[in-house]
Coordinates of N, CA and C in Angstrom, one line a residue:
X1 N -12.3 -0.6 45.7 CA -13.0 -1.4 44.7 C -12.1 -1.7 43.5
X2 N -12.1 -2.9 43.2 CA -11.8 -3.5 41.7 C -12.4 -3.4 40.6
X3 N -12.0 -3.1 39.4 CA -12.9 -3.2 38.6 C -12.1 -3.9 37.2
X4 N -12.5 -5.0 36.6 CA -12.1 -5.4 35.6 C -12.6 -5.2 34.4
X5 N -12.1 -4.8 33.2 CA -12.6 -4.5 32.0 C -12.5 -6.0 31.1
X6 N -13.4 -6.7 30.4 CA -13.2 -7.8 29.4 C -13.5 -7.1 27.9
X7 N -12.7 -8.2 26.9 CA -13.5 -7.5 25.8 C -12.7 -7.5 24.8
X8 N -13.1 -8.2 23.6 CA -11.9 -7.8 22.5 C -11.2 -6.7 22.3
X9 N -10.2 -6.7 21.7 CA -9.9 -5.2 21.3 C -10.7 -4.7 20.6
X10 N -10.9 -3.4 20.4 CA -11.5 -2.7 20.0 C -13.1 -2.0 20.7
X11 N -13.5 -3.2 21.3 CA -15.1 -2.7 22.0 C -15.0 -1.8 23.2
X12 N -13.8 -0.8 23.2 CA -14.3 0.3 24.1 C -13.7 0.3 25.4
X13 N -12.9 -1.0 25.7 CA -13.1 -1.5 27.6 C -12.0 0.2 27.9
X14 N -11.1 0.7 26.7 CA -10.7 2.0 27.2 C -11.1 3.3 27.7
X15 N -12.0 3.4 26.5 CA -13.1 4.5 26.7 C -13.8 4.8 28.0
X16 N -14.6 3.1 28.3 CA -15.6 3.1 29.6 C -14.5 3.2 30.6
X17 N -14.2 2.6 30.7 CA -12.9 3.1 31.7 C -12.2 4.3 32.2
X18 N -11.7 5.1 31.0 CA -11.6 6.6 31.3 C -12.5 6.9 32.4
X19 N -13.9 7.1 31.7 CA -15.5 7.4 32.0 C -15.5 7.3 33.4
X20 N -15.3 5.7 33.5 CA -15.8 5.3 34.8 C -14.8 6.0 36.0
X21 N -13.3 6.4 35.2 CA -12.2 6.6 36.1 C -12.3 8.4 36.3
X22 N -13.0 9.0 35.6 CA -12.9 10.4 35.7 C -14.1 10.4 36.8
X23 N -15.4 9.5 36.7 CA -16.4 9.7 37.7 C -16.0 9.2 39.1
X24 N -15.3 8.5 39.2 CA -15.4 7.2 40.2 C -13.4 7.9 41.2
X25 N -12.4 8.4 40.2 CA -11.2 8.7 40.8 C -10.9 7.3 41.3
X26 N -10.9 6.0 40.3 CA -10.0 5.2 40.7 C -9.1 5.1 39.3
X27 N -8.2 4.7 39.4 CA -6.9 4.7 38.4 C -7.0 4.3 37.1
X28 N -6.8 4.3 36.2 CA -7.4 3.6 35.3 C -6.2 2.9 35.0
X29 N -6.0 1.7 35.2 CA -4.6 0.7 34.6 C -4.6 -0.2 33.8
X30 N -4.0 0.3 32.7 CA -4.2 -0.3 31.3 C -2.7 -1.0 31.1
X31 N -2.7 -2.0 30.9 CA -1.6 -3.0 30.2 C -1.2 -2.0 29.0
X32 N -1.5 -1.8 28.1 CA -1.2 -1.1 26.9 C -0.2 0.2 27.3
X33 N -0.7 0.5 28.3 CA 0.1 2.1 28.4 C 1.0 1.4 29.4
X34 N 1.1 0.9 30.3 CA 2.2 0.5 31.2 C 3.1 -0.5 29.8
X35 N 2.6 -1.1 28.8 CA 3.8 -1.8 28.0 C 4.3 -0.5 27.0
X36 N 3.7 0.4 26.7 CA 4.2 1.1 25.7 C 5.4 2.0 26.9
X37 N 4.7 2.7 28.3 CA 5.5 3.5 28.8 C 7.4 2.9 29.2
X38 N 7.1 0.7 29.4 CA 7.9 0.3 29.4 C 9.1 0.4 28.3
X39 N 8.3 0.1 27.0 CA 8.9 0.0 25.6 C 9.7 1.1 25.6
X40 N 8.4 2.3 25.5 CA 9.4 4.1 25.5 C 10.9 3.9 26.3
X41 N 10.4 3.4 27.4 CA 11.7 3.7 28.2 C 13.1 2.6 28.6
X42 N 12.8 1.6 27.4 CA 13.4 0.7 26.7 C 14.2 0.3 28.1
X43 N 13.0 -0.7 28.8 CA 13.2 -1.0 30.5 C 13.3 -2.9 29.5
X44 N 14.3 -3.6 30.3 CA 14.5 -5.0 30.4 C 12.5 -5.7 29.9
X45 N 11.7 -5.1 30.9 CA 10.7 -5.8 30.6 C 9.7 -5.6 29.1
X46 N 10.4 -4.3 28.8 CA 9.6 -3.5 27.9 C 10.4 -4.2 26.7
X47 N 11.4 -3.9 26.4 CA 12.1 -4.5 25.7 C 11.5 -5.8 25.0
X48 N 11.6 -7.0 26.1 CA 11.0 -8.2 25.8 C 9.6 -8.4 25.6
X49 N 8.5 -7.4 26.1 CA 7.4 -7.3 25.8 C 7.3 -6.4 24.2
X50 N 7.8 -5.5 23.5 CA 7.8 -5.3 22.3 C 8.0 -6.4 20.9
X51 N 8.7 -7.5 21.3 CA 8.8 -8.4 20.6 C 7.7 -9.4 20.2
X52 N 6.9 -9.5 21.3 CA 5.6 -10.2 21.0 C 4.4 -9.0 20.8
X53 N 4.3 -8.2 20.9 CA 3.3 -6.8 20.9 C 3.4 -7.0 19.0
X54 N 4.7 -6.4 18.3 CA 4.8 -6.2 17.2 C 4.5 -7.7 16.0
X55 N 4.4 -8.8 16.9 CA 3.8 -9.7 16.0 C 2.4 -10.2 16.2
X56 N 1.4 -9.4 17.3 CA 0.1 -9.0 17.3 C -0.2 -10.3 18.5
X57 N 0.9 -11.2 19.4 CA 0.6 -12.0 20.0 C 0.6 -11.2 21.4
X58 N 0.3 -12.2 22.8 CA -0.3 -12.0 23.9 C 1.0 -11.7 24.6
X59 N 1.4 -10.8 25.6 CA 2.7 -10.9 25.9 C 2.5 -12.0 27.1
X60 N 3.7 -12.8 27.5 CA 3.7 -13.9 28.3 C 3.6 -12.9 29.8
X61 N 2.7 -14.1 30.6 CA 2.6 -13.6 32.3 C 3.7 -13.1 32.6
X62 N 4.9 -14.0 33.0 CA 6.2 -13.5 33.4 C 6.7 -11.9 32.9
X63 N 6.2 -11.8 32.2 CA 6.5 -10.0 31.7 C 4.9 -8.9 32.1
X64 N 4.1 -9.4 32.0 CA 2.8 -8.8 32.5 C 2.7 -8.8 34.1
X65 N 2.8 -10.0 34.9 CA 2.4 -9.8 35.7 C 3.2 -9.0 36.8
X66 N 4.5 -8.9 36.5 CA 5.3 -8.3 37.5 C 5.2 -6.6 36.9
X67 N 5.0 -6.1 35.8 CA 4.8 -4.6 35.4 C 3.2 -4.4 35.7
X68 N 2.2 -5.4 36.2 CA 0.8 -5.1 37.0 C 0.8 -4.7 38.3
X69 N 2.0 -5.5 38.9 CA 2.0 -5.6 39.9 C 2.6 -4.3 40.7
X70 N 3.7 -3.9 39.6 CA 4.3 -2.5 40.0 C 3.5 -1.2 40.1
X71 N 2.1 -1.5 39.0 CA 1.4 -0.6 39.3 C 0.3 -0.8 40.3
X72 N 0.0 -1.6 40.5 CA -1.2 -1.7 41.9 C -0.1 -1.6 43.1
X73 N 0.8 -1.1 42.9 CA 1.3 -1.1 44.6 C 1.4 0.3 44.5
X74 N 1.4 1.5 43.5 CA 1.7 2.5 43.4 C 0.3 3.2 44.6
X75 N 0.5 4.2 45.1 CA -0.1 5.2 46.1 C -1.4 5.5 45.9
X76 N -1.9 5.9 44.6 CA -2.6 6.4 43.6 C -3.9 4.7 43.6
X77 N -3.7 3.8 43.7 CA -4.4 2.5 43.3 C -4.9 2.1 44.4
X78 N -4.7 2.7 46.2 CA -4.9 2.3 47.7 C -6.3 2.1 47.2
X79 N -7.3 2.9 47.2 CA -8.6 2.5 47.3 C -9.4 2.2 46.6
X80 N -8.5 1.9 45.2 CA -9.7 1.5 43.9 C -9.2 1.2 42.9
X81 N -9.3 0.6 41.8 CA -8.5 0.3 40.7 C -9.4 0.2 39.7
X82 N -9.1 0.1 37.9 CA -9.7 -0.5 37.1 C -9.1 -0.4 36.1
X83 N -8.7 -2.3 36.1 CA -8.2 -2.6 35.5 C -8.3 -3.0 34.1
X84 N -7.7 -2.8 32.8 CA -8.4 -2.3 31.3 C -7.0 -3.2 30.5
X85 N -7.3 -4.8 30.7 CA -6.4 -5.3 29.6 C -6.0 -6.5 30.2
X86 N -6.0 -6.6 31.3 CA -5.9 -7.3 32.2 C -6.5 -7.8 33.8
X87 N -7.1 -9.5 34.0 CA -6.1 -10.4 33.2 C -7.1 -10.9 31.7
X88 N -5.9 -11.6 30.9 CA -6.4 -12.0 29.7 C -6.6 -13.5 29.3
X89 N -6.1 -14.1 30.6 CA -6.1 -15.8 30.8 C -7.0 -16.4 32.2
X90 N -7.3 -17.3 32.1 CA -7.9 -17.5 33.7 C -6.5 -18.0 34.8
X91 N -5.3 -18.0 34.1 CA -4.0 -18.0 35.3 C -3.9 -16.9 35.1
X92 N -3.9 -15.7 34.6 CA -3.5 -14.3 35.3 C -4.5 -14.0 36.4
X93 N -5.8 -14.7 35.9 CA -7.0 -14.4 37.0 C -6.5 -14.4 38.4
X94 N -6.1 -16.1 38.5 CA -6.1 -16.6 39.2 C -4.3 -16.1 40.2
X95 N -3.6 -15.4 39.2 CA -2.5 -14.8 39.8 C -3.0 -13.3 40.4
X96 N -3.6 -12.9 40.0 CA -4.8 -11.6 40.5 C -5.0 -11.6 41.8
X97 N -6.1 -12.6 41.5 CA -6.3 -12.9 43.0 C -5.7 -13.1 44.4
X98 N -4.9 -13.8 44.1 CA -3.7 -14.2 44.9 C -2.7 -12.6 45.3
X99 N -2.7 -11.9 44.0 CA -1.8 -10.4 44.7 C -2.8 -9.7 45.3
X100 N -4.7 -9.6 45.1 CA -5.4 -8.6 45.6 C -4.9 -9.1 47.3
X101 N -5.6 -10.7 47.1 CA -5.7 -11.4 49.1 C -4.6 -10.4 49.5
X102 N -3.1 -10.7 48.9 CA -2.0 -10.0 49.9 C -2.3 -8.5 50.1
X103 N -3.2 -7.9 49.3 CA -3.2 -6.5 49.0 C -4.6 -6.1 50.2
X104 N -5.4 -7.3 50.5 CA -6.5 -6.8 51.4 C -7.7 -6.4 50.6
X105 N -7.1 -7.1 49.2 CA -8.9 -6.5 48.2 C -8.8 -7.9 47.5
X106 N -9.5 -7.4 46.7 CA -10.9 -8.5 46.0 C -11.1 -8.0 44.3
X107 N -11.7 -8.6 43.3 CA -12.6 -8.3 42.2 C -13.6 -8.3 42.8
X108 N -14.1 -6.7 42.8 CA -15.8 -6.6 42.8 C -16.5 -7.0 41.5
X109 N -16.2 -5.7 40.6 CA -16.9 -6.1 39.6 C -15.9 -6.1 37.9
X110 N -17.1 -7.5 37.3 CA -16.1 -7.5 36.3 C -16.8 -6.8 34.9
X111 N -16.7 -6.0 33.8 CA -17.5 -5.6 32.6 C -16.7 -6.5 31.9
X112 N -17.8 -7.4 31.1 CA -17.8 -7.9 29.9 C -18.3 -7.4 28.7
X113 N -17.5 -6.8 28.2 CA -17.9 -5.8 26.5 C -18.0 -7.0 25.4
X114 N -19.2 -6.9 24.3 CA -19.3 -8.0 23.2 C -19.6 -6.8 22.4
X115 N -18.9 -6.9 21.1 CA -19.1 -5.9 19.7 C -18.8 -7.2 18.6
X116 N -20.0 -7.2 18.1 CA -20.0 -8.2 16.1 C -18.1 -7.8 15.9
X117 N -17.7 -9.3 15.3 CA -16.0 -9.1 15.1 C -15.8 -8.0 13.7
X118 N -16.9 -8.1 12.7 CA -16.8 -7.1 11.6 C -16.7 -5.8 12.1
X119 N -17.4 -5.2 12.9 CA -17.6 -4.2 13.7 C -15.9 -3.6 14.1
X120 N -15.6 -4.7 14.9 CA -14.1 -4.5 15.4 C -12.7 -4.1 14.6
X121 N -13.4 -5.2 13.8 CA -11.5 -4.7 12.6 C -12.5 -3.6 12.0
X122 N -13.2 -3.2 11.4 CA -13.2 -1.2 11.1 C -13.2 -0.4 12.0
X123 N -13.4 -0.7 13.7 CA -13.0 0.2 14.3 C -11.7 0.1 14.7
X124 N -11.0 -0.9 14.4 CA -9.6 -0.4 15.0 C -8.8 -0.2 13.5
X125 N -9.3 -0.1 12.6 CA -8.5 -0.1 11.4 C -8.6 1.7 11.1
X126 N -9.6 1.9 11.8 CA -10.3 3.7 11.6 C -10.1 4.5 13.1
X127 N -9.1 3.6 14.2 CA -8.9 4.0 15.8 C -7.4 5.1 15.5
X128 N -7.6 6.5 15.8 CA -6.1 7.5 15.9 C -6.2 7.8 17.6
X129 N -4.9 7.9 17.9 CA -4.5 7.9 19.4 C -3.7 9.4 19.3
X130 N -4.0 10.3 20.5 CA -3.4 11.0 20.1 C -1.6 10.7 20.9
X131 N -0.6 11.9 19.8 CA 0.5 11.1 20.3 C 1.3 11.5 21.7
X132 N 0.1 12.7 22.2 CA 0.9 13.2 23.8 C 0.6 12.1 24.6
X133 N 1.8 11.7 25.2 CA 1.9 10.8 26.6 C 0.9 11.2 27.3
X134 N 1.3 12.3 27.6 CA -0.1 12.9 28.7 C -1.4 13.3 28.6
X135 N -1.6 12.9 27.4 CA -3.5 13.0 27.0 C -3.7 11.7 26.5
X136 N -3.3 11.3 25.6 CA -3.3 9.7 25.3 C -4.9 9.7 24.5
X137 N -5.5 10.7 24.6 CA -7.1 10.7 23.8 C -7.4 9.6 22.5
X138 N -7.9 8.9 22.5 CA -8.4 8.1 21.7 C -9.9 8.6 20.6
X139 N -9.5 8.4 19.6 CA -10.8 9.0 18.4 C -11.2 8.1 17.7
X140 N -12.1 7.6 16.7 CA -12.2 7.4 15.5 C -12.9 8.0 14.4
X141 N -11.8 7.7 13.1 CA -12.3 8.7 12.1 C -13.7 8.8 11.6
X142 N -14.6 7.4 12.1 CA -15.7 7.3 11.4 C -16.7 8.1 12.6
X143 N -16.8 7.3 13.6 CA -18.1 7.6 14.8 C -17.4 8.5 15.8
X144 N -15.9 9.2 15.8 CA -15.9 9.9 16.9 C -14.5 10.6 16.4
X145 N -15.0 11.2 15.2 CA -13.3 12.1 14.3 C -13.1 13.6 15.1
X146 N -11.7 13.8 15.2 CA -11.6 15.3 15.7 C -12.3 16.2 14.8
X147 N -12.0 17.4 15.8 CA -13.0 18.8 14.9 C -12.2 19.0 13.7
X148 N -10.6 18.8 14.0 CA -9.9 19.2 12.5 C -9.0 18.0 13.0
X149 N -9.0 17.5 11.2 CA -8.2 16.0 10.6 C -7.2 15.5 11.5
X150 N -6.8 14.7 11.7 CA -5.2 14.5 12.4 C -4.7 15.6 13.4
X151 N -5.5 15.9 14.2 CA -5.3 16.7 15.4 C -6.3 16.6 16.3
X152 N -5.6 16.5 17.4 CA -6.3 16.3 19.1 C -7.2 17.2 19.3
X153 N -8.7 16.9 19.9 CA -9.4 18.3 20.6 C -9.1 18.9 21.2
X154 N -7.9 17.9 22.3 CA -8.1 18.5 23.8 C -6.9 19.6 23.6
X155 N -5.0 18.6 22.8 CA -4.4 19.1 23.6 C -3.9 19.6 22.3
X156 N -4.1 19.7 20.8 CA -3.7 19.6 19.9 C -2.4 19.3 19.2
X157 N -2.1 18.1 19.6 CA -1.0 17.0 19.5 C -1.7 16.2 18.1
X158 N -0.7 15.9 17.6 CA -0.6 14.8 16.2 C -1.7 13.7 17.0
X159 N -2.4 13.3 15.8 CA -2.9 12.3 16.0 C -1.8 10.7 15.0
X160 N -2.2 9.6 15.8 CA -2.0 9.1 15.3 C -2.2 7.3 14.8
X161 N -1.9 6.6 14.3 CA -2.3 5.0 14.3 C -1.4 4.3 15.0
X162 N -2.3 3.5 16.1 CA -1.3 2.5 16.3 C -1.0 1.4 15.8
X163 N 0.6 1.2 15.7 CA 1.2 0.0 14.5 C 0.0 -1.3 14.7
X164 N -0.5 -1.7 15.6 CA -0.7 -3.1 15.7 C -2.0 -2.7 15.4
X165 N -2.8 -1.3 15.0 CA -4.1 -1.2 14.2 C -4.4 -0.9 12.9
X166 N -2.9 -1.2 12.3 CA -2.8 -1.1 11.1 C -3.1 -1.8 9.7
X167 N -2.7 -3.7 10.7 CA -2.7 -4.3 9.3 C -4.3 -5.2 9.9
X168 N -4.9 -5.3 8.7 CA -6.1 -6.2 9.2 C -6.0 -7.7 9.2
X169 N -5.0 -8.3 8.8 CA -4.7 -9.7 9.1 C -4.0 -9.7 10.8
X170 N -3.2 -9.0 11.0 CA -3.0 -8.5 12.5 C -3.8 -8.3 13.4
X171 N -4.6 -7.8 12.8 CA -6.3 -6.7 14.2 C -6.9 -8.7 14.1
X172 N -7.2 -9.6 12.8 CA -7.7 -10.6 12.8 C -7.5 -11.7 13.7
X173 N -5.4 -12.2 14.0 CA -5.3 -12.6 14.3 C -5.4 -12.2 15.9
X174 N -5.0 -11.0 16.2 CA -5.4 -10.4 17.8 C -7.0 -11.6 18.2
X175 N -7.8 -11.3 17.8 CA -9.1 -11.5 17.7 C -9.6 -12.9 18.1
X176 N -8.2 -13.6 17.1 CA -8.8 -15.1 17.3 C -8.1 -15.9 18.5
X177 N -6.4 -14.9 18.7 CA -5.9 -15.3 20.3 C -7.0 -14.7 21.4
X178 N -7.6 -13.7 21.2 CA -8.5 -13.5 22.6 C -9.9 -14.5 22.5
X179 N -10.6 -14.9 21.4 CA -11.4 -16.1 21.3 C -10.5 -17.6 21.7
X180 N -9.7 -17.8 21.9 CA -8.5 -18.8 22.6 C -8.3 -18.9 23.6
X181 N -7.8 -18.0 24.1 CA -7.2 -17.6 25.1 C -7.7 -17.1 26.3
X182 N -8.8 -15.9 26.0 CA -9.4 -15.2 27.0 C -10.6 -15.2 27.0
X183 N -11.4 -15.4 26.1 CA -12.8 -16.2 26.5 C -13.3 -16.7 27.4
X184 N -12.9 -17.9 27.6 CA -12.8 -18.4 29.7 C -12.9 -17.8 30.2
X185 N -12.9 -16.5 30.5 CA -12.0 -15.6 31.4 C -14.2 -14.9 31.9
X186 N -14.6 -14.9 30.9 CA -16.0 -14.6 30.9 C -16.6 -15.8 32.0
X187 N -16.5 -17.0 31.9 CA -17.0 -17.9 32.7 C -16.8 -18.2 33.9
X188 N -14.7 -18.0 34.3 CA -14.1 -17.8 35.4 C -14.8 -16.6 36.4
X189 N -15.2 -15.8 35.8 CA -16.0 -14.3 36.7 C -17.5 -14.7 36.7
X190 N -17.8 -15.3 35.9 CA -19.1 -15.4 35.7 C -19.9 -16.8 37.5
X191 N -18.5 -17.8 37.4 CA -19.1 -18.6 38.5 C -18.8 -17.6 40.1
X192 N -17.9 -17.1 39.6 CA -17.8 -15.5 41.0 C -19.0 -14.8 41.2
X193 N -20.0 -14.8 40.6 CA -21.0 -13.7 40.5 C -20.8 -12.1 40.5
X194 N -19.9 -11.9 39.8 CA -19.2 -10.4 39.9 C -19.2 -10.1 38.3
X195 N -19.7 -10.9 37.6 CA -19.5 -10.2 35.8 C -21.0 -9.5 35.1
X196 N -20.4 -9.0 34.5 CA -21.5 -7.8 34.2 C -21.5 -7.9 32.5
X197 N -22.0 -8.4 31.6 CA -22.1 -8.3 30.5 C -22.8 -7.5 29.3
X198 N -22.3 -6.2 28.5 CA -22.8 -5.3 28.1 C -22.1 -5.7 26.2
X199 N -23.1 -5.4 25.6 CA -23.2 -5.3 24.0 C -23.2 -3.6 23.8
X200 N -21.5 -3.4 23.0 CA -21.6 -2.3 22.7 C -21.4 -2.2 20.9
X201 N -22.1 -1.5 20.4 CA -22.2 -2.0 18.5 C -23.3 -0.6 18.5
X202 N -22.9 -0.3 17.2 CA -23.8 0.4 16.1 C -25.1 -0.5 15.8
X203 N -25.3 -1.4 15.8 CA -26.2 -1.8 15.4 C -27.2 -1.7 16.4
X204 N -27.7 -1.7 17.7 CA -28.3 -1.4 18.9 C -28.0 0.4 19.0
X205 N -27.2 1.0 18.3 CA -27.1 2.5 19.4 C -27.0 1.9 20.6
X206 N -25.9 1.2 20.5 CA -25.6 1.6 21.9 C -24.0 1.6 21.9
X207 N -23.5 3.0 22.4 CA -21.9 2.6 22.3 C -21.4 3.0 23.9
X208 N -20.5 2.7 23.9 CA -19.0 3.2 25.3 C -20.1 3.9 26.3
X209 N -19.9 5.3 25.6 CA -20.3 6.0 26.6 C -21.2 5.8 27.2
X210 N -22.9 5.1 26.4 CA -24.1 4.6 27.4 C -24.0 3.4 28.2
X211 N -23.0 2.9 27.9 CA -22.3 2.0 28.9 C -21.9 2.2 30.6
X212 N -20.7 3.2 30.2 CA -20.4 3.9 31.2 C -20.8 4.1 31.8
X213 N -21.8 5.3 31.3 CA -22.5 6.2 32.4 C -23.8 4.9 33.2
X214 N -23.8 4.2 32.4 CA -25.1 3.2 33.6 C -24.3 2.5 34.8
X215 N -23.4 2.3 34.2 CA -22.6 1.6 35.3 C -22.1 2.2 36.3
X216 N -21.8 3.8 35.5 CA -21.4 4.8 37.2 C -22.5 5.5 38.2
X217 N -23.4 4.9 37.4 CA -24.8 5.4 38.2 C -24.6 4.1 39.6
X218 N -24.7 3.0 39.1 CA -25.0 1.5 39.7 C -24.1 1.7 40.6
X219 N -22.6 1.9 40.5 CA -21.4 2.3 41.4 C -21.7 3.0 42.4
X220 N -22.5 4.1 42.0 CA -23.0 5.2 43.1 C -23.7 4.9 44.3
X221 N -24.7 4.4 43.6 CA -25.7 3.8 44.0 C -25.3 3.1 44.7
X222 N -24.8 2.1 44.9 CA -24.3 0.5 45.1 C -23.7 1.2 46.8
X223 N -22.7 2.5 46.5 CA -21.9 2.8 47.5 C -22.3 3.6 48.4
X224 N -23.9 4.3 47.9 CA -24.5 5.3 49.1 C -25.5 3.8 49.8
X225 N -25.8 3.0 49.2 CA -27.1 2.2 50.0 C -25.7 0.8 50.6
X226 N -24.5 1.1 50.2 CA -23.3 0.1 51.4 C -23.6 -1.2 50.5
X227 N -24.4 -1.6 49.4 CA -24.3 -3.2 49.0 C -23.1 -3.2 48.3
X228 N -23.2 -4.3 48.2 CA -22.1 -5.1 46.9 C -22.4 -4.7 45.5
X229 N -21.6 -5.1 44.3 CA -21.9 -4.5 43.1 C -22.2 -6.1 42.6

């Protein structure tokens, strides 16, 4: 199974993902961590993907699609995926597609996340990441702060900000390339009959996690009675 995350930055498509990826054991493959792991290891692609990252723009296909691709071929992604960042255009969609056919899969299902844009820039202006590679835990100081300031629960590693959640003219402009650019992307899945649209906001109580967990019920479900999602 495929699984696609949509959703501005900030509304969570990380969180539910984890969730869905700790219930479900399919991968969780995030563009963000495959561009930072590239950056860290200051690889040809990473390199040129840093340069558009730090001025809050989309990194071009030609550098996304070939470091997606490296990771859906990995061992770990045979039976399931969920993908969290990508695609962000209806031509990455549509380049998607074309690698699952050769791959023998499909987009099952797609989550569309909607959170108020006010909502957004204070959550990513108030988002600390922790800084181990290998826990990667995500907080915020307001609705989800560690037990003690600037330190991880899990592994007790520095917490920290990431640069591109720093400046709010930045988090703004992010915001208004994915109302551009990836928008579509809701209607492209939407004539598939595969998109799933959830509102996650303080203002409903309803956040990430009640998200999640409905959807890994429906997964479950979906997979003991053999239907489609």
């Amino acid at each position: 199974m495929v699984i696609i995350m949509l959703g501005a930055q900030g509304t969570g498509k990380g969180t539910i993902a984890g969730i869905i990826s700790e219930q479900t054991n399919f991968p969780q493959i995030s563009t963000g961590d495959i561009f930072r792991k590239n950056i860290s290891e200051k690889t040809e692609l990473g390199v040129e993907a840093e340069q558009y990252i730090a001025k809050g723009e989309l990194v071009p296909d030609e550098i996304t699609v070939p470091m997606v691709v490296n990771r859906l071929n990995q061992e770990d992604a045979k039976n399931g995926a969920i993908l969290d960042g990508f695609p962000r255009t209806t031509a990455q969609a549509e380049k998607l597609d074309e690698i699952l056919t050769n791959l023998g899969k499909k987009v099952d299902l797609v989550i569309n996340l909607s959170t108020p844009k006010e909502e957004l820039i204070d959550r990513m202006l108030t988002r600390r990441v922790c800084s181990n590679q290998d826990c990667k835990t995500t907080y915020n100081i307001k609705l989800n702060p560690p037990k003690v300031e600037g330190i991880c629960d899990k592994c007790g590693a520095e917490l920290k900000q990431r640069e591109d959640d720093s400046n709010a003219e930045a988090i703004n402009r992010r915001l208004e390339i994915y109302e551009q650019q990836t928008s579509p992307l809701v209607e492209y899945y939407d004539k598939k009959g595969v998109l799933r649209t959830e509102t996650v906001s303080t203002s409903i109580n309803r956040m990430g996690k009640d998200v999640a967990e409905d959807i890994v019920k429906d997964i479950k479900n979906s997979s003991i009675k053999g239907d489609e999602i």
